[in-house]
Coordinates of C-alpha atoms and ligand atoms in Angstrom, one line a residue:
X64 CA 37.3 -4.4 -30.1
X65 CA 33.8 -3.2 -27.6
X66 CA 34.1 0.0 -26.7
X67 CA 35.0 -0.2 -22.9
X68 CA 34.7 3.4 -21.5
X69 CA 32.6 4.3 -18.8
X70 CA 29.6 6.6 -20.9
X71 CA 30.0 10.8 -20.4
X72 CA 26.8 10.8 -16.7
X73 CA 27.7 14.5 -16.7
X74 CA 26.0 16.2 -19.9
X75 CA 22.6 16.7 -20.1
X76 CA 21.5 12.6 -19.3
X77 CA 22.6 13.4 -15.0
X78 CA 19.6 16.5 -15.3
X79 CA 17.2 14.4 -16.6
X80 CA 18.3 11.6 -13.9
X81 CA 18.0 14.2 -11.4
X82 CA 14.1 14.2 -10.1
X83 CA 15.0 17.1 -8.6
X84 CA 15.6 19.4 -11.9
X85 CA 14.0 16.6 -14.3
X86 CA 11.7 18.3 -16.8
X87 CA 11.6 15.4 -19.3
X88 CA 9.7 16.4 -22.0
X89 CA 9.0 20.6 -21.0
X90 CA 12.8 21.4 -21.0
X91 CA 12.4 24.2 -23.1
X92 CA 14.1 24.9 -26.2
X93 CA 16.7 26.9 -24.9
X94 CA 17.4 25.0 -22.3
X95 CA 17.4 21.9 -24.5
X96 CA 20.3 24.1 -26.0
X97 CA 22.0 25.4 -21.9
X98 CA 22.0 22.4 -20.8
X99 CA 23.1 19.6 -23.8
X100 CA 20.2 17.6 -23.6
X101 CA 20.1 18.0 -27.7
X102 CA 19.2 14.4 -28.8
X103 CA 18.6 13.3 -26.1
X104 CA 14.8 14.6 -26.0
X105 CA 12.6 13.6 -28.7
X106 CA 11.1 17.7 -30.3
X107 CA 8.6 17.6 -29.0
X108 CA 8.4 20.0 -25.9
X109 CA 5.5 20.0 -24.1
X110 CA 4.0 22.2 -21.3
X111 CA 3.8 19.9 -17.3
X112 CA -0.1 20.4 -18.2
X113 CA 0.7 18.0 -21.3
X114 CA 2.3 16.2 -18.9
X115 CA 0.1 15.7 -16.4
X116 CA -2.7 14.2 -19.4
X117 CA -0.2 11.8 -19.6
X118 CA 0.1 10.4 -16.9
X119 CA -2.8 10.8 -15.8
X120 CA -4.3 8.3 -18.4
X121 CA -1.5 6.0 -17.7
X122 CA -2.7 5.8 -14.1
X123 CA -6.3 4.9 -15.0
X124 CA -5.4 2.7 -17.5
X125 CA -3.5 0.3 -14.4
X126 CA -5.6 -2.5 -13.8
X127 CA -5.4 -2.6 -9.7
X128 CA -4.3 -0.2 -7.0
X129 CA -1.0 -2.1 -6.9
X130 CA -0.4 -1.4 -10.2
X131 CA -1.2 2.9 -9.2
X132 CA 1.3 2.7 -6.3
X133 CA 4.4 0.7 -8.4
X134 CA 3.5 3.5 -11.1
X135 CA 3.1 6.9 -8.5
X136 CA 6.2 5.8 -7.0
X137 CA 8.1 5.5 -10.7
X138 CA 6.8 8.5 -11.3
X139 CA 7.7 9.8 -7.7
X140 CA 11.6 9.2 -8.4
X141 CA 11.6 10.8 -11.6
X142 CA 10.1 13.1 -12.0
X143 CA 9.5 14.9 -8.5
X144 CA 7.2 19.0 -9.4
X145 CA 5.5 16.4 -12.4
X146 CA 4.6 13.5 -9.6
X147 CA 3.5 16.3 -7.4
X148 CA 1.2 18.5 -9.3
X149 CA -0.6 15.3 -10.4
X150 CA -0.9 14.6 -6.7
X151 CA -1.8 17.8 -5.4
X152 CA -4.4 18.3 -8.1
X153 CA -6.2 15.5 -7.7
X154 CA -6.0 14.1 -3.6
X155 CA -9.2 12.7 -3.1
X156 CA -8.5 10.5 -6.0
X157 CA -4.8 10.2 -5.6
X158 CA -4.3 9.8 -1.9
X159 CA -5.2 6.5 -1.5
X160 CA -2.7 5.1 -4.0
X161 CA 0.3 6.2 -2.2
X162 CA -0.8 5.8 1.5
X163 CA -3.8 4.1 3.0
X164 CA -5.2 2.0 1.9
X165 CA -2.8 0.8 -0.6
X166 CA 0.5 2.1 0.2
X167 CA -0.5 -1.1 3.5
X168 CA -0.3 -3.6 0.3
X169 CA 3.2 -1.8 -1.0
X170 CA 4.1 -2.6 2.4
X171 CA 2.9 -6.5 2.9
X172 CA 4.8 -6.7 -0.9
X173 CA 7.7 -4.8 -0.7
X174 CA 10.0 -7.8 -0.7
X175 CA 8.5 -8.2 -3.8
X176 CA 8.0 -4.9 -5.7
X177 CA 11.3 -3.3 -5.0
X178 CA 13.1 -1.6 -7.4
X179 CA 14.6 1.3 -5.9
X180 CA 16.1 2.7 -2.4
X181 CA 13.9 5.5 -1.6
X182 CA 14.6 6.7 1.8
X183 CA 16.9 6.3 4.0
X184 CA 17.6 3.3 6.5
X185 CA 19.4 2.1 10.1
X186 CA 20.0 -0.5 10.6
X187 CA 21.5 -2.3 13.8
X188 CA 25.0 -3.0 12.8
X189 CA 25.3 0.9 12.3
X190 CA 25.6 1.4 16.2
X191 CA 28.8 3.7 16.6
X192 CA 28.4 5.5 13.7
X193 CA 25.1 7.0 12.7
X194 CA 26.3 10.3 12.5
X195 CA 28.7 9.3 10.1
X196 CA 25.7 7.5 7.7
X197 CA 23.6 9.8 7.5
X198 CA 26.0 12.0 6.2
X199 CA 25.4 10.4 3.5
X200 CA 22.0 11.4 2.9
X201 CA 21.9 14.1 -0.6
X202 CA 20.0 16.7 1.0
X203 CA 21.4 18.8 3.6
X204 CA 18.9 20.1 4.7
X205 CA 15.9 18.3 5.9
X206 CA 14.1 19.7 8.2
X207 CA 11.4 17.1 9.3
X208 CA 11.9 13.0 9.3
X209 CA 9.8 10.5 8.9
X210 CA 10.3 7.5 11.3
X211 CA 9.4 4.0 11.9
X212 CA 11.0 0.5 13.2
X213 CA 7.7 -0.9 11.5
X214 CA 6.8 -2.6 14.6
X215 CA 3.0 -2.0 14.1
X216 CA 2.6 -1.3 10.3
X217 CA -1.7 0.5 10.3
X218 CA -3.4 -2.4 11.4
X219 CA -0.8 -4.3 9.5
X220 CA 1.4 -5.8 12.6
X221 CA 5.6 -6.5 12.1
X222 CA 6.4 -5.6 8.6
X223 CA 10.1 -5.1 9.6
X224 CA 12.3 -3.1 7.4
X225 CA 9.1 -4.2 4.2
X226 CA 7.7 -0.9 6.8
X227 CA 9.9 2.5 4.6
X228 CA 6.5 2.2 2.6
X229 CA 4.8 4.5 5.9
X230 CA 7.0 7.2 6.4
X231 CA 7.8 7.7 2.1
X232 CA 3.8 8.0 1.8
X233 CA 3.6 10.5 5.1
X234 CA 6.8 12.7 3.1
X235 CA 4.9 12.9 0.4
X236 CA 1.6 14.0 2.2
X237 CA 3.4 16.9 3.9
X238 CA 4.5 18.3 1.0
X239 CA 1.0 17.4 -1.5
X240 CA -0.8 18.6 2.1
X241 CA 1.1 21.5 3.3
X242 CA 4.2 22.1 1.0
X243 CA 6.9 21.5 3.2
X244 CA 9.7 21.3 0.5
X245 CA 10.8 17.3 -0.9
X246 CA 14.4 18.0 -0.6
X247 CA 12.9 19.3 3.3
X248 CA 12.1 15.8 3.7
X249 CA 13.5 12.4 4.9
X250 CA 12.5 9.4 5.3
X251 CA 13.6 6.8 7.4
X252 CA 13.8 2.8 8.5
X253 CA 15.3 2.1 11.9
X254 CA 16.4 -2.0 11.4
X255 CA 15.2 -3.5 14.2
X256 CA 14.6 -6.6 13.0
X257 CA 11.3 -8.4 12.7
X258 CA 8.7 -11.3 14.6
X259 CA 7.5 -11.1 11.6
X260 CA 7.9 -15.2 10.5
X261 CA 7.2 -15.2 7.2
X262 CA 9.0 -12.0 6.0
X263 CA 12.5 -13.7 8.6
X264 CA 11.0 -16.8 5.8
X265 CA 11.8 -15.2 2.5
X266 CA 14.5 -14.9 0.9
X267 CA 13.3 -11.7 -1.3
X268 CA 12.8 -9.6 2.6
X269 CA 15.3 -7.0 2.8
X270 CA 15.7 -6.1 5.6
X271 CA 17.8 -7.3 8.3
X272 CA 17.3 -11.0 8.7
X273 CA 17.3 -11.3 13.4
X274 CA 14.1 -11.0 15.2
X275 CA 13.8 -8.3 17.3
X276 CA 15.3 -6.3 20.1
X277 CA 14.6 -4.7 22.8
X278 CA 15.9 -2.9 26.1
X279 CA 19.9 -1.0 25.9
X280 CA 20.6 -2.0 22.3
X281 CA 17.1 -1.2 20.2
X282 CA 17.6 2.6 22.8
X283 CA 20.8 2.7 22.3
X284 CA 20.6 3.1 18.1
X285 CA 16.9 5.7 18.6
X286 CA 19.1 7.7 21.1
X287 CA 22.6 7.7 18.5
X288 CA 19.4 8.6 15.6
X289 CA 18.3 11.1 17.5
X290 CA 21.4 12.4 19.0
X291 CA 23.2 13.1 15.0
X292 CA 19.7 13.8 13.9
X293 CA 20.2 17.4 15.8
X294 CA 23.6 17.6 14.9
X295 CA 23.6 16.9 11.6
X296 CA 20.1 18.6 10.9
X297 CA 19.6 22.0 13.5
X298 CA 16.2 22.6 14.3
X299 CA 14.5 18.7 12.5
X300 CA 11.5 18.5 13.5
X301 CA 11.4 14.9 14.4
X302 CA 8.0 12.4 13.7
X303 CA 8.2 9.0 15.0
X304 CA 5.3 6.5 13.2
X305 CA 3.8 3.8 13.2
X306 CA 6.0 2.0 15.9
X307 CA 4.8 -0.8 18.6
X308 CA 2.8 0.9 21.4
X309 CA 5.4 -0.2 24.7
X310 CA 7.6 2.0 22.8
X311 CA 5.1 4.5 21.1
X312 CA 4.2 6.0 24.4
X313 CA 8.5 5.7 25.9
X314 CA 9.6 7.2 23.4
X315 CA 7.4 10.4 23.1
X316 CA 7.2 10.7 27.8
X317 CA 10.6 10.3 26.8
X318 CA 12.0 13.1 24.2
X319 CA 8.8 15.6 23.7
X320 CA 10.1 17.4 26.1
X321 CA 14.0 18.2 25.1
X322 CA 13.1 17.6 21.2
X323 CA 11.3 18.0 18.6
X324 CA 9.8 15.2 18.6
X325 CA 6.1 13.9 18.5
X326 CA 4.0 10.1 17.7
X327 CA 1.0 11.5 15.1
X328 CA -0.7 7.4 15.8
X329 CA -0.8 9.2 19.1
X330 CA -1.5 12.6 18.4
X331 CA -2.1 13.0 15.2
X332 CA -4.8 10.7 15.8
X333 CA -6.2 12.5 18.6
X334 CA -6.4 15.6 17.5
X335 CA -8.3 14.6 13.3
X336 CA -10.6 12.7 15.7
X337 CA -12.2 15.4 18.5
X338 CA -11.9 17.6 15.3
X339 CA -14.3 14.8 14.1
X340 CA -16.7 14.5 17.6
X341 CA -16.4 18.8 17.5
X342 CA -18.1 19.0 14.6
X343 CA -20.6 16.8 15.1
X344 CA -21.7 18.5 17.4
X345 CA -22.8 21.5 14.7
X346 CA -25.4 18.5 13.4
X347 CA -26.8 17.0 16.8
X348 CA -26.7 20.4 19.0
X349 CA -24.9 18.3 21.9
X350 CA -22.0 19.6 23.3
X351 CA -19.1 18.2 24.3
X352 CA -19.5 18.4 27.9
X353 CA -22.2 15.6 27.3
X354 CA -20.6 13.4 25.3
X355 CA -19.7 9.7 26.9
X356 CA -17.7 7.6 24.6
X357 CA -16.7 4.2 24.0
X358 CA -13.2 3.1 22.3
X359 CA -13.4 0.2 21.1
X360 CA -9.3 -1.0 20.9
X361 CA -6.9 0.7 23.7
X362 CA -3.5 1.4 22.1
X363 CA -1.6 4.4 20.6
X364 CA -4.5 5.4 19.0
X365 CA -7.6 5.5 21.6
X366 CA -5.9 6.3 23.8
X367 CA -4.1 9.1 21.9
X368 CA -7.5 10.3 20.9
X369 CA -9.0 10.4 24.5
X370 CA -6.1 12.9 26.0
X371 CA -6.4 14.8 23.5
X372 CA -10.5 15.0 24.3
X373 CA -9.8 15.2 28.7
X374 CA -7.5 18.5 26.6
X375 CA -10.8 20.0 24.7
X376 CA -13.6 19.1 27.9
X377 CA -10.7 21.0 30.6
X378 CA -10.7 23.6 28.1
X379 CA -14.1 23.3 28.2
X380 CA -13.4 24.5 32.2
X381 CA -14.1 20.3 32.6
X382 CA -12.2 18.9 35.5
X383 CA -9.4 16.8 35.1
X384 CA -11.0 13.9 36.6
X385 CA -14.7 14.4 35.5
X386 CA -13.1 14.9 31.2
X387 CA -11.7 11.2 31.7
X388 CA -14.6 10.0 33.0
X389 CA -15.8 10.3 29.2
X390 CA -14.0 7.8 28.0
X391 CA -14.3 4.6 27.5
X392 CA -12.5 1.8 26.6
X393 CA -12.5 -1.8 25.7
X394 CA -9.6 -3.5 24.9
X395 CA -8.7 -7.3 23.9
X396 CA -9.3 -8.0 27.1
X397 CA -12.8 -6.3 27.6
X398 CA -14.4 -3.5 29.2
X399 CA -10.7 -1.2 30.9
X400 CA -12.4 -1.1 34.4
X401 CA -10.0 -0.5 38.0
X402 CA -8.8 -3.6 39.8
X403 CA -9.0 -5.5 36.1
X404 CA -4.8 -7.1 37.1
X405 CA -1.5 -5.6 35.6
X406 CA -2.5 -2.2 33.1
X407 CA 0.0 0.0 31.0
X408 CA 1.0 2.4 32.6
X409 CA -1.0 4.6 30.0
X410 CA -4.8 2.7 30.0
X411 CA -4.5 3.7 34.2
X412 CA -6.5 7.3 33.8
X413 CA -9.2 5.3 32.0
X414 CA -9.6 1.9 33.9
X415 CA -13.1 4.0 36.0
X416 CA -14.8 2.1 39.1
X417 CA -17.3 -0.6 37.4
X418 CA -17.8 -4.4 37.4
X419 CA -16.7 -5.4 34.4
X420 CA -17.9 -6.8 30.8
X421 CA -16.1 -9.3 29.1
X422 CA -18.0 -8.1 25.6
X423 CA -17.8 -4.8 23.9
X424 CA -21.3 -5.4 22.6
X425 CA -23.3 -5.5 26.4
X426 CA -20.2 -2.3 27.4
X427 CA -22.7 -0.7 25.0
X428 CA -25.7 -1.9 26.7
X429 CA -24.2 -1.2 30.2
X430 CA -23.4 2.5 29.3
X431 CA -25.1 4.0 26.6
X432 CA -22.6 6.1 25.0
X433 CA -23.0 8.8 22.4
X434 CA -20.3 7.8 21.0
X435 CA -18.6 4.4 20.0
X436 CA -14.5 4.8 18.4
X437 CA -13.3 2.0 16.7
X438 CA -9.7 1.7 16.9
X439 CA -9.2 -1.9 17.2
X440 CA -7.3 -3.0 13.5
X441 CA -10.3 -5.3 14.5
X442 CA -12.9 -6.0 11.1
X443 CA -16.5 -6.5 11.5
X444 CA -16.7 -5.4 15.3
X445 CA -19.1 -3.2 15.3
X446 CA -22.5 -6.1 14.0
X447 CA -25.2 -4.7 13.2
X448 CA -26.9 -5.2 17.0
X449 CA -24.5 -3.1 18.2
X450 CA -25.7 0.0 15.6
X451 CA -29.2 -0.7 16.9
X452 CA -28.7 -0.7 20.1
X453 CA -26.5 2.9 19.8
X454 CA -29.0 3.7 17.0
X455 CA -31.7 2.7 19.6
X456 CA -30.1 5.2 22.7
X457 CA -29.1 8.6 20.5
X458 CA -31.4 10.3 17.8
X459 CA -27.8 10.4 16.2
X460 CA -24.8 8.5 17.2
X461 CA -22.0 8.6 16.1
X462 CA -20.1 6.1 14.9
X463 CA -16.5 5.8 14.0
X464 CA -15.1 2.7 12.5
X465 CA -10.9 4.2 12.7
X466 CA -8.5 0.8 11.7
X467 CA -6.7 1.0 9.3
X468 CA -6.7 -0.1 5.9
X469 CA -10.0 -1.0 4.7
X470 CA -9.9 -4.4 5.2
X471 CA -9.5 -3.2 8.8
X472 CA -12.6 -0.8 9.4
X473 CA -15.1 -1.9 12.5
X474 CA -17.5 -1.4 9.7
X475 CA -18.2 -0.3 6.2
X476 CA -20.3 3.3 5.9
X477 CA -23.2 1.4 3.8
X478 CA -22.9 -0.9 7.5
X479 CA -23.6 2.0 9.9
X480 CA -26.1 3.8 7.6
X481 CA -28.0 1.7 6.8
X482 CA -27.8 -0.3 10.4
X483 CA -29.2 3.3 11.9
X484 CA -31.6 4.2 9.6
X485 CA -29.4 6.9 7.6
X486 CA -28.8 8.7 11.7
X487 CA -24.8 7.5 12.3
X488 CA -22.9 10.4 11.5
X489 CA -20.3 8.0 10.4
X490 CA -16.2 8.5 9.8
X491 CA -14.2 6.2 8.9
X492 CA -10.0 5.7 8.5
X493 CA -10.0 4.9 5.1
X494 CA -11.9 6.1 2.7
X495 CA -15.7 4.5 1.9
X496 CA -17.6 5.9 -1.4
X497 CA -20.6 8.0 -0.8
X498 CA -23.9 5.5 0.0
X499 CA -27.6 5.9 -1.1
X500 CA -30.4 4.9 0.9
X501 CA -33.1 5.4 -0.5
X502 CA -33.9 9.1 -2.0
X503 CA -30.6 10.1 0.0
X504 CA -26.9 10.2 -0.4
X505 CA -24.6 10.1 2.6
X506 CA -20.5 11.0 2.5
X507 CA -19.0 9.2 4.7
X508 CA -16.0 12.0 5.8
X509 CA -13.2 10.6 6.7
X510 CA -10.9 11.0 9.8
X511 CA -7.2 11.2 8.2
X512 CA -4.4 12.2 10.2
X513 CA -3.3 14.0 7.0
X514 CA -5.3 17.0 8.4
X515 CA -3.2 17.2 11.2
X516 CA 0.1 16.5 10.2
X517 CA 1.3 18.2 7.7
X518 CA -0.8 21.4 9.2
X519 CA 1.2 20.2 12.9
X520 CA 3.9 20.4 10.7
X521 CA 4.2 22.7 8.8
X522 CA 3.7 25.4 11.5
X523 CA 6.2 24.2 14.0
X524 CA 8.5 24.4 10.9
X525 CA 8.3 27.8 9.2
X526 CA 7.9 29.1 13.2
X527 CA 11.1 27.4 13.8
X528 CA 9.4 25.6 17.3
X529 CA 12.1 24.2 19.4
X530 CA 9.1 21.5 20.9
X531 CA 5.7 20.1 19.7
X532 CA 3.3 21.3 22.4
X533 CA -0.6 18.7 22.7
X534 CA -1.9 22.1 22.8
X535 CA -0.6 23.1 19.4
X536 CA -3.5 19.5 17.8
X537 CA -6.0 20.8 20.5
X538 CA -5.7 24.0 18.6
X539 CA -5.0 21.6 15.4
X540 CA -8.4 19.9 16.2
X541 CA -10.0 22.8 16.3
X542 CA -9.3 25.2 13.1
X543 CA -9.7 21.6 11.6
X544 CA -13.5 21.1 12.8
X545 CA -14.3 25.1 12.5
X546 CA -13.4 24.8 8.9
X547 CA -16.3 22.8 8.0
X548 CA -19.1 23.8 6.4
X549 CA -23.1 23.0 6.5
X550 CA -22.5 22.2 2.7
X551 CA -20.5 19.3 4.7
X552 CA -22.7 18.5 7.4
X553 CA -25.2 18.6 5.3
X554 CA -24.2 15.0 3.4
X555 CA -23.4 13.5 6.8
X556 CA -19.4 15.0 6.6
X557 CA -17.7 15.5 9.6
X558 CA -14.3 16.9 8.4
X559 CA -14.2 19.6 4.9
X560 CA -13.4 17.8 1.2
X561 CA -9.2 16.5 0.8
X562 CA -9.8 19.3 -2.0
X563 CA -9.4 22.4 1.0
X564 CA -6.1 20.4 2.4
X565 CA -3.3 23.1 1.5
X566 CA -5.9 25.9 3.3
X567 CA -6.1 23.7 5.6
X568 CA -3.2 23.3 6.5
X569 CA -2.3 26.3 6.3
X570 CA -5.1 27.6 8.8
X571 CA -3.3 24.8 11.5
X572 CA -0.1 25.9 10.7
X573 CA -1.1 29.7 11.4
X574 CA -2.7 28.9 15.4
X575 CA 0.5 26.6 15.4
X576 CA 3.2 29.3 15.0
X577 CA 1.2 31.6 16.8
X578 CA 1.2 29.4 20.2
X579 CA 5.0 28.5 19.7
X580 CA 6.1 32.9 18.9
X581 CA 3.3 33.5 22.1
X582 CA 4.6 31.0 24.3
X583 CA 8.5 31.6 23.8
X584 CA 8.9 28.2 21.6
X585 CA 11.4 30.3 19.0
X586 CA 14.1 32.1 18.7
X587 CA 12.2 33.8 15.3
X588 CA 10.9 36.3 15.5
X589 CA 6.9 37.0 15.2
X590 CA 6.0 38.1 11.5
X591 CA 3.8 40.8 11.3
X592 CA 1.0 38.4 9.2
X593 CA 1.8 34.5 10.4
X594 CA -0.8 33.8 8.0
X595 CA 1.3 34.8 4.5
X596 CA 4.9 34.3 6.4
X597 CA 3.4 30.2 6.3
X598 CA 2.3 30.6 2.4
X599 CA 5.0 31.8 0.9
X600 CA 6.7 28.8 2.6
X601 CA 5.1 26.0 0.4
X602 CA 6.1 24.5 -2.3
X603 CA 4.0 25.1 -5.2
X604 CA 5.2 21.8 -8.1
X605 CA 6.5 24.1 -11.1
X606 CA 9.6 23.7 -13.2
X607 CA 12.0 26.7 -12.7
X608 CA 14.0 27.9 -15.2
X609 CA 17.6 26.5 -16.5
X610 CA 18.1 29.5 -19.4
Ligands
LIG904 P1 -2.3 -0.5 18.7 O1 -1.5 -1.4 19.0 O2 -1.4 1.0 19.9 O3 -3.6 -1.1 19.5 C1 -4.7 -1.8 19.2 C2 -5.6 -2.4 20.3 O4 -6.5 -2.7 19.9 C3 -5.1 -2.3 21.5 O5 -5.5 -2.5 22.7 C4 -5.7 -4.2 21.5 O6 -5.5 -4.3 23.0 C5 -7.1 -3.8 20.2 N1 -7.8 -4.8 20.6 C6 -7.4 -5.7 19.2 N2 -7.6 -6.8 19.3 C7 -9.0 -6.0 20.4 C8 -10.4 -6.4 20.0 N3 -10.5 -8.3 19.4 N4 -11.6 -6.3 20.9 C9 -10.9 -5.4 21.1 N5 -10.1 -4.4 21.4 C10 -9.1 -5.2 21.2 O7 -3.3 -0.3 17.7 P2 -3.0 2.0 17.0 O8 -2.0 2.3 17.5 O9 -4.1 2.4 17.9 O10 -4.3 1.6 16.0 C11 -4.5 1.2 16.0 C12 -5.6 0.7 15.2 O11 -6.4 2.3 14.7 C13 -5.1 0.6 13.1 O12 -5.6 -0.6 12.3 C14 -5.0 2.3 12.6 O13 -4.6 1.5 11.5 C15 -6.2 2.5 13.1 N6 -5.5 4.7 12.8 C16 -6.3 5.0 12.7 C17 -5.9 6.7 12.6 C18 -7.4 7.3 12.2 O14 -8.1 6.6 11.4 N7 -7.0 8.7 11.3 C19 -5.0 6.5 13.0 C20 -4.3 5.8 13.9 C21 -5.1 5.2 13.9

C-alpha cells in the first residue's frame, strides 16, 4: 500500500521554497539545526560569493539570451537575494537579459516558455471584486506597482497578457538600480483582451481569448484597480507602462493630479533623452537654446521628450512658444504641420506653420536640425543619406536611435559613426557594442530609462510624496547629465557607466525628494541629511541570519 498522507511541507522544506528567505547551500551549520534543514541540503556550506560564481558559470554556458533569461527568472523564483546580487554585480552583462532587448523576445515567446506564475493578473472578468482579489497578493507593504495592459510592448506592438515580462523586468530594475525592496514591488497585468491575431489563434496563449475592450468597460476596470491599490497600499506609487498611446496620455492626464502616478514611456523617456542632449552640449560646446530637434515618431516617447525639452528651455528663460518651435516631428503621416488634418491632442502643440513635407529625409534637408531622435519603432529609417545630410550641416550631429529592442533601432551605432566619419554623437535605446573606426573606439551610450525611473521612484517612495511632477523629471535629467564624466564624453558616451547606477539613482532620488519636501507634497518631515536617509532605505542583497 502506498502511504497517501500528504508530505509535511511546514518543516525546513518550506523555507527552501520561499524565494525571499531561501539561502540554498549558504545556510550555516547553526541555521541548518535551527530550521530543520539537516539532510535537505548537501553538507558543504557555501558563501554567497561562491554561489554567485556557480550562477555566473551557468548563465555564461547557456547558448542563447532567452535561455539566460529563463535561468535568471528561475533563480529569482528560487532565491531572490542571490538573483539581485548577481544582477547588481554584473549589471552591464545582465541588464540586456532581464530587460531590453531579451525581455522583448521573452514576451513574444511568453505563452511557450511559461513555467511559474510571477506578478499579478487582473482581467475584465474581475470587475466588481478587484479589491478583494488584490488581497491575494502575499506582500502587504507594497510601495510601487508597475502596471501594463500589454498594448504597446517596447516597439513590438500588442502582446496582450504576454506583456507581463515588462512590469516584472522593470521592477527588477527598481530593486537592482535603486534598492527598492523586492517585496515592496508588485508587477501587474490588466488583461483587457488583445487584437493580436497570432495570440488569439494560439491555444497556448495565457490571456483572455477576446479582442481588446475600450471605452467605459476599460475605464471602469482601470479605475477600480487604482482605487483598490490606493486603499490597500496607502501612498503606493503607480507606474503605467507600455500602454497604447491613446490610453497612455489620457490616463496620465486624468490621474496624475490626485494619484501618485507617472508614465515612464512619456516622462521617463523624456528625462533620459534630454539628459543625453544636455550632456552632448558639453561635447559640442553649444547651448540647449541653440538646438533644433527633429523627431521621427510622435508617440508617447517622442512627445514625452519634447515636453521635457521645452520645460528645460523654459527654465533657461525661453518662452513656451519659442521652445516648442525647437521641436519638429515626422510621424507615419509625414511632417507634423498646422492644418495637416485631424491631429491628436498630444501632438497639437508641435504642429507648426510650415509647408507639408512627406518624407523624413526631405524634412532633414529643409529644417537642418542639430539633432535627430528616432522613436518610431521603424528599423533602418536613419539611412546613410540622412546621416550624411546631418553631418553636412553639423560639426557634431546628435543622432539618437532610441527605438527598442535592438531590432527596431532606426540605425546601428556602426552606421551612425561610419556614415558621419566618426562625428556623430550617438545614443541608442538598446545597447550596442563599441565601434572601432580607424584607430578610434567609440562607446555608444544607452539612453536607457533605467537611468531615470528607479531614482525618481526611490525619491518619491522615501519622501512619501503624494504626486509625481514634471519638474521632478527635469531635475532627474539635469542630475543625470551632471553625472556624466569627462572620460565618458571623451569616448563619445553621453550617459554614465551603468556600473554607477546605484549612485546615479540615489543622487536623482535626493533631488526628487527635496522637491517633495520643499513643495509640501508630503506629510513626512524633511530629514537632516536627505541623501543619507535615502541610502538607509536602499535594499542590499545580503542574506539575513536565522540562527
Ligand atoms: P507609440 O506607438 O506611442 O509611437 C510611435 C510613433 O511612431 C507614432 O507617432 C507613429 O506615427 C510613428 N511611426 C510609426 N511608423 C512610422 C514611420 N514609418 N515613419 C515615421 N513615424 C512612424 O510608441 P512610443 O511609446 O512612442 O515608442 C516608440 C519607440 O520608442 C518604441 O520602439 C520604444 O521601444 C522606443 N522607446 C525607447 C525608449 C528609450 O530608449 N529610452 C523609451 C521609450 C520608448
